[in-house]
PDB file of C-alpha atoms in Angstrom:
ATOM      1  CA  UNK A   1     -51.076-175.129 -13.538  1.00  0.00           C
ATOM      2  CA  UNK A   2     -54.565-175.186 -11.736  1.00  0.00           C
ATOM      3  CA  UNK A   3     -54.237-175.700  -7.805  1.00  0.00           C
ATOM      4  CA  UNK A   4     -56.945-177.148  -5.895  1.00  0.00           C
ATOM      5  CA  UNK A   5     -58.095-175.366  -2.717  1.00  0.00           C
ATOM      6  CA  UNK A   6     -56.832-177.962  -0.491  1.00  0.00           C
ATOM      7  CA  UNK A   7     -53.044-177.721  -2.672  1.00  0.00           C
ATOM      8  CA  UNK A   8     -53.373-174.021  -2.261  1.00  0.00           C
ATOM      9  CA  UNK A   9     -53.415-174.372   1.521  1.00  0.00           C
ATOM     10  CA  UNK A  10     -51.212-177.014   2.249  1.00  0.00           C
ATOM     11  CA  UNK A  11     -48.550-174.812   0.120  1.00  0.00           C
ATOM     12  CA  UNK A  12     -49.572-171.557   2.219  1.00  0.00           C
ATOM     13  CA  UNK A  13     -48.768-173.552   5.063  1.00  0.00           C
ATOM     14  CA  UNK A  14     -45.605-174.349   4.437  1.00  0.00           C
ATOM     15  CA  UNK A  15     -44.393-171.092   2.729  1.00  0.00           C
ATOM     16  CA  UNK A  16     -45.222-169.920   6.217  1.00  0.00           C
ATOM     17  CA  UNK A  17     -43.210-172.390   8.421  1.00  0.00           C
ATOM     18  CA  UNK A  18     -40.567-171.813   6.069  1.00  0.00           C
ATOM     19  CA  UNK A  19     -40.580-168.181   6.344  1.00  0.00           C
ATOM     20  CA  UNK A  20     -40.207-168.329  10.101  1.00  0.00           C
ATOM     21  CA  UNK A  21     -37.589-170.554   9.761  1.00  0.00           C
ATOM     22  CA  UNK A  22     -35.482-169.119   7.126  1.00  0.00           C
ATOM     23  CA  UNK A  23     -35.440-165.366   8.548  1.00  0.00           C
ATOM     24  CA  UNK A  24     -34.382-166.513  11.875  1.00  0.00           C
ATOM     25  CA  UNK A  25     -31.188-168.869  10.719  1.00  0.00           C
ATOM     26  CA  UNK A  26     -30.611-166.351   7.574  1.00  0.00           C
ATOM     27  CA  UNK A  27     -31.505-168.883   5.055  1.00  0.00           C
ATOM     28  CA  UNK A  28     -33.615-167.976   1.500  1.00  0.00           C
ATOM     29  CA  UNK A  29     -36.010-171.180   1.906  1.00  0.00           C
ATOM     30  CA  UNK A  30     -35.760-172.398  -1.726  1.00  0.00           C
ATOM     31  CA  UNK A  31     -33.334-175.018  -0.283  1.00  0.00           C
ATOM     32  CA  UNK A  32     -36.727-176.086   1.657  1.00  0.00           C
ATOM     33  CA  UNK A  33     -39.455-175.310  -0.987  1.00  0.00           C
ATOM     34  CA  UNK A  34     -38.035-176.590  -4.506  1.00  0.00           C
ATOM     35  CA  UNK A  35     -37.665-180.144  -3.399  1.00  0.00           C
ATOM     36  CA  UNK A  36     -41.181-180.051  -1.616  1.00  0.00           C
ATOM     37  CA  UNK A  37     -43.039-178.590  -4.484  1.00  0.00           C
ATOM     38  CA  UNK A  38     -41.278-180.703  -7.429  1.00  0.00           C
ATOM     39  CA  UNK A  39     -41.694-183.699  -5.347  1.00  0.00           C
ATOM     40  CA  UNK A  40     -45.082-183.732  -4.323  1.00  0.00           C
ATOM     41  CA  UNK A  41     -46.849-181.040  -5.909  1.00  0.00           C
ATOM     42  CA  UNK A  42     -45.306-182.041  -9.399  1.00  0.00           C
ATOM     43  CA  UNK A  43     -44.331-179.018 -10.702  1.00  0.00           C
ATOM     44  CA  UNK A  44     -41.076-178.264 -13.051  1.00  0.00           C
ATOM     45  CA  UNK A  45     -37.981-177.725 -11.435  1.00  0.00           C
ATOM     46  CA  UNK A  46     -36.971-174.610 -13.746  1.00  0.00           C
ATOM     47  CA  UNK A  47     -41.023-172.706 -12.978  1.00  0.00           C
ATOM     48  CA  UNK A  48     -40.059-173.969  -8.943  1.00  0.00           C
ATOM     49  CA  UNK A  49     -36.538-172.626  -9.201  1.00  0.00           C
ATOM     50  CA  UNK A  50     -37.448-168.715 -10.888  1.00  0.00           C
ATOM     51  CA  UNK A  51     -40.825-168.302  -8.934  1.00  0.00           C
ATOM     52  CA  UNK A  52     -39.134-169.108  -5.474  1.00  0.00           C
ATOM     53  CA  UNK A  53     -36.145-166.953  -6.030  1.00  0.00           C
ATOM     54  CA  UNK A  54     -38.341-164.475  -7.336  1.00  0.00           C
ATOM     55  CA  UNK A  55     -40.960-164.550  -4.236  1.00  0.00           C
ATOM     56  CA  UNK A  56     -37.987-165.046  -2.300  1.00  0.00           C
ATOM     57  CA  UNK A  57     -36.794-161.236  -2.541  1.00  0.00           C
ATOM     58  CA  UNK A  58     -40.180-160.562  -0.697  1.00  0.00           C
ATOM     59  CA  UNK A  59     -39.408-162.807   2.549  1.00  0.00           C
ATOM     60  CA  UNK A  60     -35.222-161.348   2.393  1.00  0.00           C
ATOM     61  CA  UNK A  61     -36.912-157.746   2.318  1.00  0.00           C
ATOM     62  CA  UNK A  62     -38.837-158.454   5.663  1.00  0.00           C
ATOM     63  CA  UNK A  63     -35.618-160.141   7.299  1.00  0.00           C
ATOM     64  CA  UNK A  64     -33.639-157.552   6.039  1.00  0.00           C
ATOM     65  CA  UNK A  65     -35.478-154.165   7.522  1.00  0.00           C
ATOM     66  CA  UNK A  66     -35.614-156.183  10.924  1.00  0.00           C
ATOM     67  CA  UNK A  67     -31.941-157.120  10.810  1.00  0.00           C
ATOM     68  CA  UNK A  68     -31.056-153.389   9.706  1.00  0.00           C
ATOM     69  CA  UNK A  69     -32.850-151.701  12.479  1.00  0.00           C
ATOM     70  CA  UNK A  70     -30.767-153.789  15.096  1.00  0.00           C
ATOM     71  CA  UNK A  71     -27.426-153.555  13.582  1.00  0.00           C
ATOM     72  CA  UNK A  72     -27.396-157.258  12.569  1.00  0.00           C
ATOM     73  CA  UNK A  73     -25.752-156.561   9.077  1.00  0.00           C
ATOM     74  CA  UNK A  74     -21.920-156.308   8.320  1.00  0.00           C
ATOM     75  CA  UNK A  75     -22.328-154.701   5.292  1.00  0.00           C
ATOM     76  CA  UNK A  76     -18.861-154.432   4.724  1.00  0.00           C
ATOM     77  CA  UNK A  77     -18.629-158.188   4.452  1.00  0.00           C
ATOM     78  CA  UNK A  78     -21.620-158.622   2.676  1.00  0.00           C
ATOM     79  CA  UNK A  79     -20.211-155.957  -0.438  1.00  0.00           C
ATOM     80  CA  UNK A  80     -16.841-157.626  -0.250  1.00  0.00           C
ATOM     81  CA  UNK A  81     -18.785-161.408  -0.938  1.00  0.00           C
ATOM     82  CA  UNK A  82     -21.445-160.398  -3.486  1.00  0.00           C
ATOM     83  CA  UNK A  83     -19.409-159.413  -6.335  1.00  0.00           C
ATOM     84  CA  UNK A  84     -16.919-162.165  -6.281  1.00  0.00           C
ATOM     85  CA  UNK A  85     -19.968-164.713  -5.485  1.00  0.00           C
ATOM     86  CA  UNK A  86     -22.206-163.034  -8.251  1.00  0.00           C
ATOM     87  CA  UNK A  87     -19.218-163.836 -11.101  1.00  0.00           C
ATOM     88  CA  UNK A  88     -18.504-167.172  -9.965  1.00  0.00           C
ATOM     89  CA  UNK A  89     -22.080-168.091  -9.686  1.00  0.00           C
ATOM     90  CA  UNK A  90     -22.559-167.171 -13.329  1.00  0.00           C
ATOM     91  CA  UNK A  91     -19.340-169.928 -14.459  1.00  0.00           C
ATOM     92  CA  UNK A  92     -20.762-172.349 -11.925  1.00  0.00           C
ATOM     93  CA  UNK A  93     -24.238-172.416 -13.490  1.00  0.00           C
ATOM     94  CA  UNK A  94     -22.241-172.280 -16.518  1.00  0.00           C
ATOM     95  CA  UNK A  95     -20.740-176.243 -16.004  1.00  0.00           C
ATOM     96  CA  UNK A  96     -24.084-177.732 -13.848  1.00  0.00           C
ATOM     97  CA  UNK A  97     -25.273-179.067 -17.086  1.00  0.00           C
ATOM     98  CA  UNK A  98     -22.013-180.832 -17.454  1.00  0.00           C
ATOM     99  CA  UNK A  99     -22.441-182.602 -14.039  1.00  0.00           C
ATOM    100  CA  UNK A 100     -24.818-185.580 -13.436  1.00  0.00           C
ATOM    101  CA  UNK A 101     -27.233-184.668 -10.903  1.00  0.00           C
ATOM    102  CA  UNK A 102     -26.477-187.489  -8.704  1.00  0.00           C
ATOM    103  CA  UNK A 103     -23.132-185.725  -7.949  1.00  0.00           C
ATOM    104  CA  UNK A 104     -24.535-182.214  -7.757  1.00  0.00           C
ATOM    105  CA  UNK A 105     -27.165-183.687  -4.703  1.00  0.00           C
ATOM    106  CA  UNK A 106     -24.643-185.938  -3.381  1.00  0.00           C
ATOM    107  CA  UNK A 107     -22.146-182.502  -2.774  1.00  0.00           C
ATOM    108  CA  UNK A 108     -25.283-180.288  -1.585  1.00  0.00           C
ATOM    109  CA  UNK A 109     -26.038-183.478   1.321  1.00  0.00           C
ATOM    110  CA  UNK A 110     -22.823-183.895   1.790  1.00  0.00           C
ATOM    111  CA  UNK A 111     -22.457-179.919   2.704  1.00  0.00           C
ATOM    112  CA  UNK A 112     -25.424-179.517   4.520  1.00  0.00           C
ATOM    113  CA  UNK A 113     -24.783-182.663   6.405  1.00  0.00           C
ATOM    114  CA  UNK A 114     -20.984-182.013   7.818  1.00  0.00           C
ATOM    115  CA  UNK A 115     -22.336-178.256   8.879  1.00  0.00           C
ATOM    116  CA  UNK A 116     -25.509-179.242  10.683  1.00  0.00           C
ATOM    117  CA  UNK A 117     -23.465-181.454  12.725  1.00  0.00           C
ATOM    118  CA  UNK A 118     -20.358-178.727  13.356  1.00  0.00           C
ATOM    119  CA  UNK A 119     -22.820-176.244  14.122  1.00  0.00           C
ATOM    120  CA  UNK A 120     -25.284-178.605  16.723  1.00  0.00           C
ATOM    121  CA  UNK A 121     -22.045-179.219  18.541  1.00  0.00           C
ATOM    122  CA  UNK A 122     -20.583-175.525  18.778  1.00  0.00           C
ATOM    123  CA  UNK A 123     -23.905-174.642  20.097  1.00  0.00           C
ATOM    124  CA  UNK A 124     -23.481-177.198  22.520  1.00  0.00           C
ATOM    125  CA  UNK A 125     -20.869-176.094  23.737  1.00  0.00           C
ATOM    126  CA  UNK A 126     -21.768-172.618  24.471  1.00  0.00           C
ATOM    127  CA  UNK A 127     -23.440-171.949  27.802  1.00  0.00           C
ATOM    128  CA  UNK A 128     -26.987-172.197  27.740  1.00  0.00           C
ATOM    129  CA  UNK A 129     -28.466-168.830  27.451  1.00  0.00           C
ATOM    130  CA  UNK A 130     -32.161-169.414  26.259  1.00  0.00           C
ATOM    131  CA  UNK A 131     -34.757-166.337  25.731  1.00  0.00           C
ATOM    132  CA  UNK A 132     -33.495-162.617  26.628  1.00  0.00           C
ATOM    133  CA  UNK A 133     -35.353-161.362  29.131  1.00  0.00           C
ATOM    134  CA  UNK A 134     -34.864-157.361  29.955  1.00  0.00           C
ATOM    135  CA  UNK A 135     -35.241-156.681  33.578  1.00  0.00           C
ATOM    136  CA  UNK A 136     -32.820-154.463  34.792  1.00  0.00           C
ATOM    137  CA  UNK A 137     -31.580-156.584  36.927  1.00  0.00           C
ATOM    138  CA  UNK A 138     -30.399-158.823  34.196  1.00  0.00           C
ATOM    139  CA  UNK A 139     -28.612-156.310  31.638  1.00  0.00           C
ATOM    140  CA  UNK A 140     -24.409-156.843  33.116  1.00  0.00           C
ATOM    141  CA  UNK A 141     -25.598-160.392  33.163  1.00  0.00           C
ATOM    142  CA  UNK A 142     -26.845-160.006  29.506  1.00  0.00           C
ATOM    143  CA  UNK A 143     -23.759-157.919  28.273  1.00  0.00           C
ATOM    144  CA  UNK A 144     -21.171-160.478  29.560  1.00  0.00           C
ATOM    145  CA  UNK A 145     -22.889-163.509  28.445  1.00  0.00           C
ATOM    146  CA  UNK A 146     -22.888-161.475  24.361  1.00  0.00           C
ATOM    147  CA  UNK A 147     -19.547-161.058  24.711  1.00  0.00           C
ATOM    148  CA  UNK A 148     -18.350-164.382  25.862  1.00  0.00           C
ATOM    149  CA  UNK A 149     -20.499-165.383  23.213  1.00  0.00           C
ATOM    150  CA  UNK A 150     -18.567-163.452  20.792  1.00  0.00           C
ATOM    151  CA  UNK A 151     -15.685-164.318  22.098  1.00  0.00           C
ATOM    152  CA  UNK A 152     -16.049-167.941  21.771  1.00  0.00           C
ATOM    153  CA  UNK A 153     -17.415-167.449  17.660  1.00  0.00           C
ATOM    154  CA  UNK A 154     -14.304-165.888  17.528  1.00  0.00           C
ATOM    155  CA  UNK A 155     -11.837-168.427  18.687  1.00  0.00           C
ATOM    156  CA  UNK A 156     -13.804-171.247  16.349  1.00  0.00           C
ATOM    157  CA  UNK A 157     -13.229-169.409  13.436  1.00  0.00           C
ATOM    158  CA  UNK A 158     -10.308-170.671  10.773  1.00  0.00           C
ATOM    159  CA  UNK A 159     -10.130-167.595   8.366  1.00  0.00           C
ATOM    160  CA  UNK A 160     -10.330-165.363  11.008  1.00  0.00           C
ATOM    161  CA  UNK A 161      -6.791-166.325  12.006  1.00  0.00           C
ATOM    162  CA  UNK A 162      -5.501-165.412   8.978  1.00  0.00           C
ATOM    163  CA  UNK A 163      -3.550-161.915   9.775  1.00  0.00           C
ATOM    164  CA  UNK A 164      -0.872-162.541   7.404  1.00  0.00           C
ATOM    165  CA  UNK A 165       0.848-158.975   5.866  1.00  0.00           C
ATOM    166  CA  UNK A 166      -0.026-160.092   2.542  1.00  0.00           C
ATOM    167  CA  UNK A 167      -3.559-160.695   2.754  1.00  0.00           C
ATOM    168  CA  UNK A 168      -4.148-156.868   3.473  1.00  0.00           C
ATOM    169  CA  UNK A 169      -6.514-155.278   3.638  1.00  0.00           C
ATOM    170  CA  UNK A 170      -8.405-156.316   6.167  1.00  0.00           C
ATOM    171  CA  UNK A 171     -11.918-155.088   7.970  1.00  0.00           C
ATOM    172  CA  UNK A 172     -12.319-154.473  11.410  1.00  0.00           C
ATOM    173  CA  UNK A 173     -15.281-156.031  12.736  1.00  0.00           C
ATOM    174  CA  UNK A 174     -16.481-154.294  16.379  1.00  0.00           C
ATOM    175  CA  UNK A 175     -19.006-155.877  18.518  1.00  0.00           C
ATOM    176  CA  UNK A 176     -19.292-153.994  21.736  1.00  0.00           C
ATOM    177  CA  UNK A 177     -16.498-154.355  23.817  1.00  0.00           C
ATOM    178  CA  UNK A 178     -14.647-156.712  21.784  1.00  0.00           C
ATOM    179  CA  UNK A 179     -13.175-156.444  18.026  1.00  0.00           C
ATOM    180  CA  UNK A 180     -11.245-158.964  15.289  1.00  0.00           C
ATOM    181  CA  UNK A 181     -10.031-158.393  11.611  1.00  0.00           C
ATOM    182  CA  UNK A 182     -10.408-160.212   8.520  1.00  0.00           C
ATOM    183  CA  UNK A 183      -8.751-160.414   5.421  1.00  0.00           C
ATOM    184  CA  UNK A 184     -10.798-158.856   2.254  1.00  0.00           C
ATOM    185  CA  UNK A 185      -8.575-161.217   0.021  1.00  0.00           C
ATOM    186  CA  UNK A 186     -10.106-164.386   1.978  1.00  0.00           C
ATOM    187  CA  UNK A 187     -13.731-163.009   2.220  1.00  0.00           C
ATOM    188  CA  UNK A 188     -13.027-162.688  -2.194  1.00  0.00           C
ATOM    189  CA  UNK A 189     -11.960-166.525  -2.317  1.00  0.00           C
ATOM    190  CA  UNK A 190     -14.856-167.667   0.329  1.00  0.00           C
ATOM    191  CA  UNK A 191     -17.086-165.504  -2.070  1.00  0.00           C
ATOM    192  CA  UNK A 192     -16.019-167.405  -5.565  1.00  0.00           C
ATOM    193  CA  UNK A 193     -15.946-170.812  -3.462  1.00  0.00           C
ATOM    194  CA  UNK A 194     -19.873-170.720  -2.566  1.00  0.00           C
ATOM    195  CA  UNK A 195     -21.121-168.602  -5.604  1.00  0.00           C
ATOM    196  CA  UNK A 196     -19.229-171.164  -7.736  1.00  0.00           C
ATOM    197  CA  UNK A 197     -20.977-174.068  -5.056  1.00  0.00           C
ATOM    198  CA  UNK A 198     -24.234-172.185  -5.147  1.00  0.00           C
ATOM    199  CA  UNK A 199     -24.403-171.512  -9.057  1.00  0.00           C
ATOM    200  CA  UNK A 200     -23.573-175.232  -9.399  1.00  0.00           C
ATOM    201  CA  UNK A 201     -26.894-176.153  -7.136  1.00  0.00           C
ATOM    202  CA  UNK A 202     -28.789-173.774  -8.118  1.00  0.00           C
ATOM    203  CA  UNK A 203     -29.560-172.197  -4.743  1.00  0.00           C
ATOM    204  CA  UNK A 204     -29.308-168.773  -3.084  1.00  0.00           C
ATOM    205  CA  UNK A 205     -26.777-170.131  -0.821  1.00  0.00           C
ATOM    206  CA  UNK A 206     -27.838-168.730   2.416  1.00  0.00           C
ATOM    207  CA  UNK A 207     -27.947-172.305   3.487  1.00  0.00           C
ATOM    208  CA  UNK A 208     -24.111-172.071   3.289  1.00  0.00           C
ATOM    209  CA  UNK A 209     -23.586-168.655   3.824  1.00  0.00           C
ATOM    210  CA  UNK A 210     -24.308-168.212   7.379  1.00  0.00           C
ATOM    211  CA  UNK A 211     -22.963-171.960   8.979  1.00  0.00           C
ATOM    212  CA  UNK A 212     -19.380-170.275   7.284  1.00  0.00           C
ATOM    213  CA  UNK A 213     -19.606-166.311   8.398  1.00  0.00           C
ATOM    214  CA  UNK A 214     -19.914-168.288  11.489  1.00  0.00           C
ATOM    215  CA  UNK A 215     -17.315-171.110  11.579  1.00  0.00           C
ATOM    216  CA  UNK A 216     -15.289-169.465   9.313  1.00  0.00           C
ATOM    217  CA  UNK A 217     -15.032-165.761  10.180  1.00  0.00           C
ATOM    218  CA  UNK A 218     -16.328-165.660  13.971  1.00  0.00           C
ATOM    219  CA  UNK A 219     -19.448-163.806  13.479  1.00  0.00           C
ATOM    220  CA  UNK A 220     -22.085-164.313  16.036  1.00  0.00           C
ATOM    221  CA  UNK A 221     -25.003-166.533  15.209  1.00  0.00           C
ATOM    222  CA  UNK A 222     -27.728-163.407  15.096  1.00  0.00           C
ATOM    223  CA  UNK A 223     -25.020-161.178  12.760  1.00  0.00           C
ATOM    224  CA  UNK A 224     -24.094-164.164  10.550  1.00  0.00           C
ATOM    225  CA  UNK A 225     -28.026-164.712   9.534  1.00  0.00           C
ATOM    226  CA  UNK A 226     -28.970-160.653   9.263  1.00  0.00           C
ATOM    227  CA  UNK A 227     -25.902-160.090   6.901  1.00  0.00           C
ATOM    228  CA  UNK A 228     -27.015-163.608   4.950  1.00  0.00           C
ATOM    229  CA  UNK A 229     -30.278-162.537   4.360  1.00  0.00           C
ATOM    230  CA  UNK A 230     -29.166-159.101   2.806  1.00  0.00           C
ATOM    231  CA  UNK A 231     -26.922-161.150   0.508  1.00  0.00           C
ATOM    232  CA  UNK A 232     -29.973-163.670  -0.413  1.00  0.00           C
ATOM    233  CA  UNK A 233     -32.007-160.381  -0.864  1.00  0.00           C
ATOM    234  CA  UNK A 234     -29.240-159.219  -3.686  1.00  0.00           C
ATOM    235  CA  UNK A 235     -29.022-162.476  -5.475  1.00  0.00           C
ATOM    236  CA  UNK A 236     -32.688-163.197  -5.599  1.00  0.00           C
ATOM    237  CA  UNK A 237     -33.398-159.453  -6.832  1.00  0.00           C
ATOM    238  CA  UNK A 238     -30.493-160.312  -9.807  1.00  0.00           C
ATOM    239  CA  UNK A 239     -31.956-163.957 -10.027  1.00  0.00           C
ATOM    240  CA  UNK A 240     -35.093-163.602 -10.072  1.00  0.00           C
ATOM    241  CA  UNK A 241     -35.372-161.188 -13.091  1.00  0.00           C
ATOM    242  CA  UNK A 242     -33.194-163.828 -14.817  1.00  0.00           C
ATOM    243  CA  UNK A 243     -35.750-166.190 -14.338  1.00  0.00           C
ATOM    244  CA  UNK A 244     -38.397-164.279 -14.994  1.00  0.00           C
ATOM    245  CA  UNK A 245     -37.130-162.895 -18.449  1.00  0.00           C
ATOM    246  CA  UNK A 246     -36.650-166.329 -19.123  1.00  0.00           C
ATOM    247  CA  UNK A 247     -40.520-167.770 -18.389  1.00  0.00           C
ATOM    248  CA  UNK A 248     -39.402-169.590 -15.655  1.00  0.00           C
ATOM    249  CA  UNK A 249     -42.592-168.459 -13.541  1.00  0.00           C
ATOM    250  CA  UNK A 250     -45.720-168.997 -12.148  1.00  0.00           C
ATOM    251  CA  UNK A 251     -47.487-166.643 -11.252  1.00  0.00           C
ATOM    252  CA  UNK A 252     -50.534-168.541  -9.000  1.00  0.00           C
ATOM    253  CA  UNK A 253     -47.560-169.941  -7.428  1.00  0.00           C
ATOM    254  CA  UNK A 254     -45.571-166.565  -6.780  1.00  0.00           C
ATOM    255  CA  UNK A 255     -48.653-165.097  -5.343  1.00  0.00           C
ATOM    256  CA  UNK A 256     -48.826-167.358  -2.677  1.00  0.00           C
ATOM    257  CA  UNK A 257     -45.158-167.860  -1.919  1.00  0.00           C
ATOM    258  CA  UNK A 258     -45.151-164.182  -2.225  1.00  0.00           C
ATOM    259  CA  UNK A 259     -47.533-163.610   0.774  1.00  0.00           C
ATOM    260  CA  UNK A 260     -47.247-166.121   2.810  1.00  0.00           C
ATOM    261  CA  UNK A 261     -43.460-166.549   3.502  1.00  0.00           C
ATOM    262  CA  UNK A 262     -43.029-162.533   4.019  1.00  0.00           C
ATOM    263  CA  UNK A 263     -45.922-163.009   6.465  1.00  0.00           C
ATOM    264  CA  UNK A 264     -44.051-165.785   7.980  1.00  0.00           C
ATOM    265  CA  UNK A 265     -41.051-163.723   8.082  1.00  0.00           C
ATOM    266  CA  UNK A 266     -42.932-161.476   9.731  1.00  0.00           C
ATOM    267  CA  UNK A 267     -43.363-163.803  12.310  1.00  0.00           C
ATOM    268  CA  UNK A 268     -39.495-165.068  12.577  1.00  0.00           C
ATOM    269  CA  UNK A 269     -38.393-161.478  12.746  1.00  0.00           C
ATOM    270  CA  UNK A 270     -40.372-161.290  15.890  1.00  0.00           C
ATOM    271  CA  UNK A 271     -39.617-164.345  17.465  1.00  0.00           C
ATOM    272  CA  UNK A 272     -35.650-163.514  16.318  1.00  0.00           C
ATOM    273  CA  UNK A 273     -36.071-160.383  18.424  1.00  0.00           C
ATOM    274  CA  UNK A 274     -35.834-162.303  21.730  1.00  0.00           C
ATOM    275  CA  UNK A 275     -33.310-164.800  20.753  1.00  0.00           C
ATOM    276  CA  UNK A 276     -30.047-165.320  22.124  1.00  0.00           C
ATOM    277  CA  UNK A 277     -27.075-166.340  20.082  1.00  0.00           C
ATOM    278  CA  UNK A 278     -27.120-169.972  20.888  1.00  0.00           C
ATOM    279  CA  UNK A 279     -30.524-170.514  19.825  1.00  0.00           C
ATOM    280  CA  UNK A 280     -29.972-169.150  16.839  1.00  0.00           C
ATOM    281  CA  UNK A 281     -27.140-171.320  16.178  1.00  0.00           C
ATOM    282  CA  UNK A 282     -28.822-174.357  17.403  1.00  0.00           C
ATOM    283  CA  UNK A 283     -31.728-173.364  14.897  1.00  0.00           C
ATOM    284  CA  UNK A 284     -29.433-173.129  11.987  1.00  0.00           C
ATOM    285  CA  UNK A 285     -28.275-176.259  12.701  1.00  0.00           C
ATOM    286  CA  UNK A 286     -31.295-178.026  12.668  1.00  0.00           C
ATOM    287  CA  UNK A 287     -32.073-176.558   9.432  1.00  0.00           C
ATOM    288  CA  UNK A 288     -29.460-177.478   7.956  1.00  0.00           C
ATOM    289  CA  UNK A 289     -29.898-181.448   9.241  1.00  0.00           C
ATOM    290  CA  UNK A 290     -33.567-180.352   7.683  1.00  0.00           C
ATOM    291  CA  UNK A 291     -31.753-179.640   4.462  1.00  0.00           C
ATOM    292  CA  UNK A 292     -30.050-182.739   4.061  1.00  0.00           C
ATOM    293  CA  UNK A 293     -32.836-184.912   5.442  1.00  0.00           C
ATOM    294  CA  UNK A 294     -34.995-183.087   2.954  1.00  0.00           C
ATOM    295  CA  UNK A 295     -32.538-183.955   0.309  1.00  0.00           C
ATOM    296  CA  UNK A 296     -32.081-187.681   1.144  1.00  0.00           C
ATOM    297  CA  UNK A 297     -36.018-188.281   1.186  1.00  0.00           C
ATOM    298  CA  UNK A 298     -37.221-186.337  -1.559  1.00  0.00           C
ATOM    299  CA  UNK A 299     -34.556-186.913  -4.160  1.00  0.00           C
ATOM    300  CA  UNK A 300     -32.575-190.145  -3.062  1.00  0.00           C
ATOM    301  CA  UNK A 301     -35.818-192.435  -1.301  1.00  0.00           C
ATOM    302  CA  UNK A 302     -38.726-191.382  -3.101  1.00  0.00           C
TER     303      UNK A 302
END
């Protein structure tokens, strides 16, 4: 397909807001960047599908080193959810030709819908901490607020109340001064549940990945996105090839997604940096209303 200078920048443009976006709430950005590009650039859903999850290994790479370097990664969790995830997305692509799309879009709005809202009003409900700032004056203030804050993930979380004997093992998880455990045996079923979801919708599932790690298991905001993006980086890595191997792939189109949403990455990683929890939160949420929005417009109105 032959892209017009003008088409060439308006994508570059948006590869880039989307790569801020998606390495600060720990999303992939194919959620964002399929719909947009099938809908008004008119290219084929299968060549938008493989060339995004194939740049996208680029933009989880840059997320990924950031997250790393401050110890924003449970990679503990993330091992325990990729192989049960990876097997179940396989059956779940498996059936999603069995499915009428109408159903498949009406379950991805639905999902993205219900957690935009829960997480908007947990991160209401959090005191407001805004933009860390690191006079010395401020750090007690600092530490207490990140601990109430992980305090508070904590005590919204539903799986992380499951300490039953016979869902041992389970994994510590230490933040600072404070510390919880979850069952390996319920990270395995949340992992089949969304790679099943995710093979089904053909997405990389950070989307769904980090609203759950949060509401689900009690991980902050900051951790929950860090440890989503190494899991996106995984799957697109394994995905991508597919695709690729396959001739689902463009590769005008993979050069550009390929530079500009690492470089927009870039950018999120640094903004990230000086985030507090809450913001974080409040940014995943509007993503996720982005999601469905996106959704609604692009493959329900137009």
């Amino acid at each position: 397909m032959v892209l017009s200078p003008t088409t060439l920048f308006l994508i570059s443009i948006i590869a880039l807001v989307v790569g801020i976006l998606s390495v600060i709430a720990g999303l992939g950005g194919g959620v964002f960047i399929v719909p947009i590009l099938t809908v008004l650039f008119k290219y084929e859903m299968p060549i938008v599908v493989g060339t995004t999850l194939a740049s996208t290994t680029f933009i989880s790479l840059v997320g990924v080193i950031g997250a790393r370097k401050r110890k924003e990664i449970d990679f503990k969790f993330a091992f325990a959810f990729l192989i049960p995830a990876t097997i179940s997305t396989f059956f779940g692509a498996l059936i999603t030709d069995m499915i009428p799309e109408i159903i498949l879009l009406s379950i991805l709005f639905s999902l993205a819908l219900l957690l935009s809202i829960r997480m908007l009003l947990e991160s209401r409900k959090k005191k407001k901490l805004g933009i860390k700032t690191y006079r010395r004056d401020k750090i007690q203030e600092l530490k207490k607020e990140k601990k109430e804050q992980e305090e508070h993930s904590h005590k919204i979380a539903f799986f992380a109340r499951f300490h039953y004997p016979w869902l041992r093992p389970f994994i510590t998880i230490k933040r600072d001064e404070y510390e919880f455990k979850i069952s390996i045996p319920v990270i395995i079923v949340f992992g089949l549940l969304i790679g099943f979801i995710t093979g089904l919708l053909g997405s990389s599932g950070g989307w769904l990945i980090s609203p759950l790690m949060i509401l689900g298991f009690g991980y902050t905001p900051i951790v929950a996105s860090g440890t989503s993006l190494f899991i996106i980086l995984i799957k697109a890595i394994v995905g991508g090839t597919t695709h690729v191997i396959q001739g689902h792939f463009d590769m005008i189109l993979f050069f550009v997604l390929s530079v500009f949403l690492p470089i927009g990455g870039f950018i999120g990683d640094l903004i990230k940096r000086r985030m507090k929890n809450r913001i974080v939160g409040l940014i995943l949420g509007f993503c996720l209303l982005g999601v469905s929005a996106v959704i609604l417009v692009f493959y329900f109105i137009l």
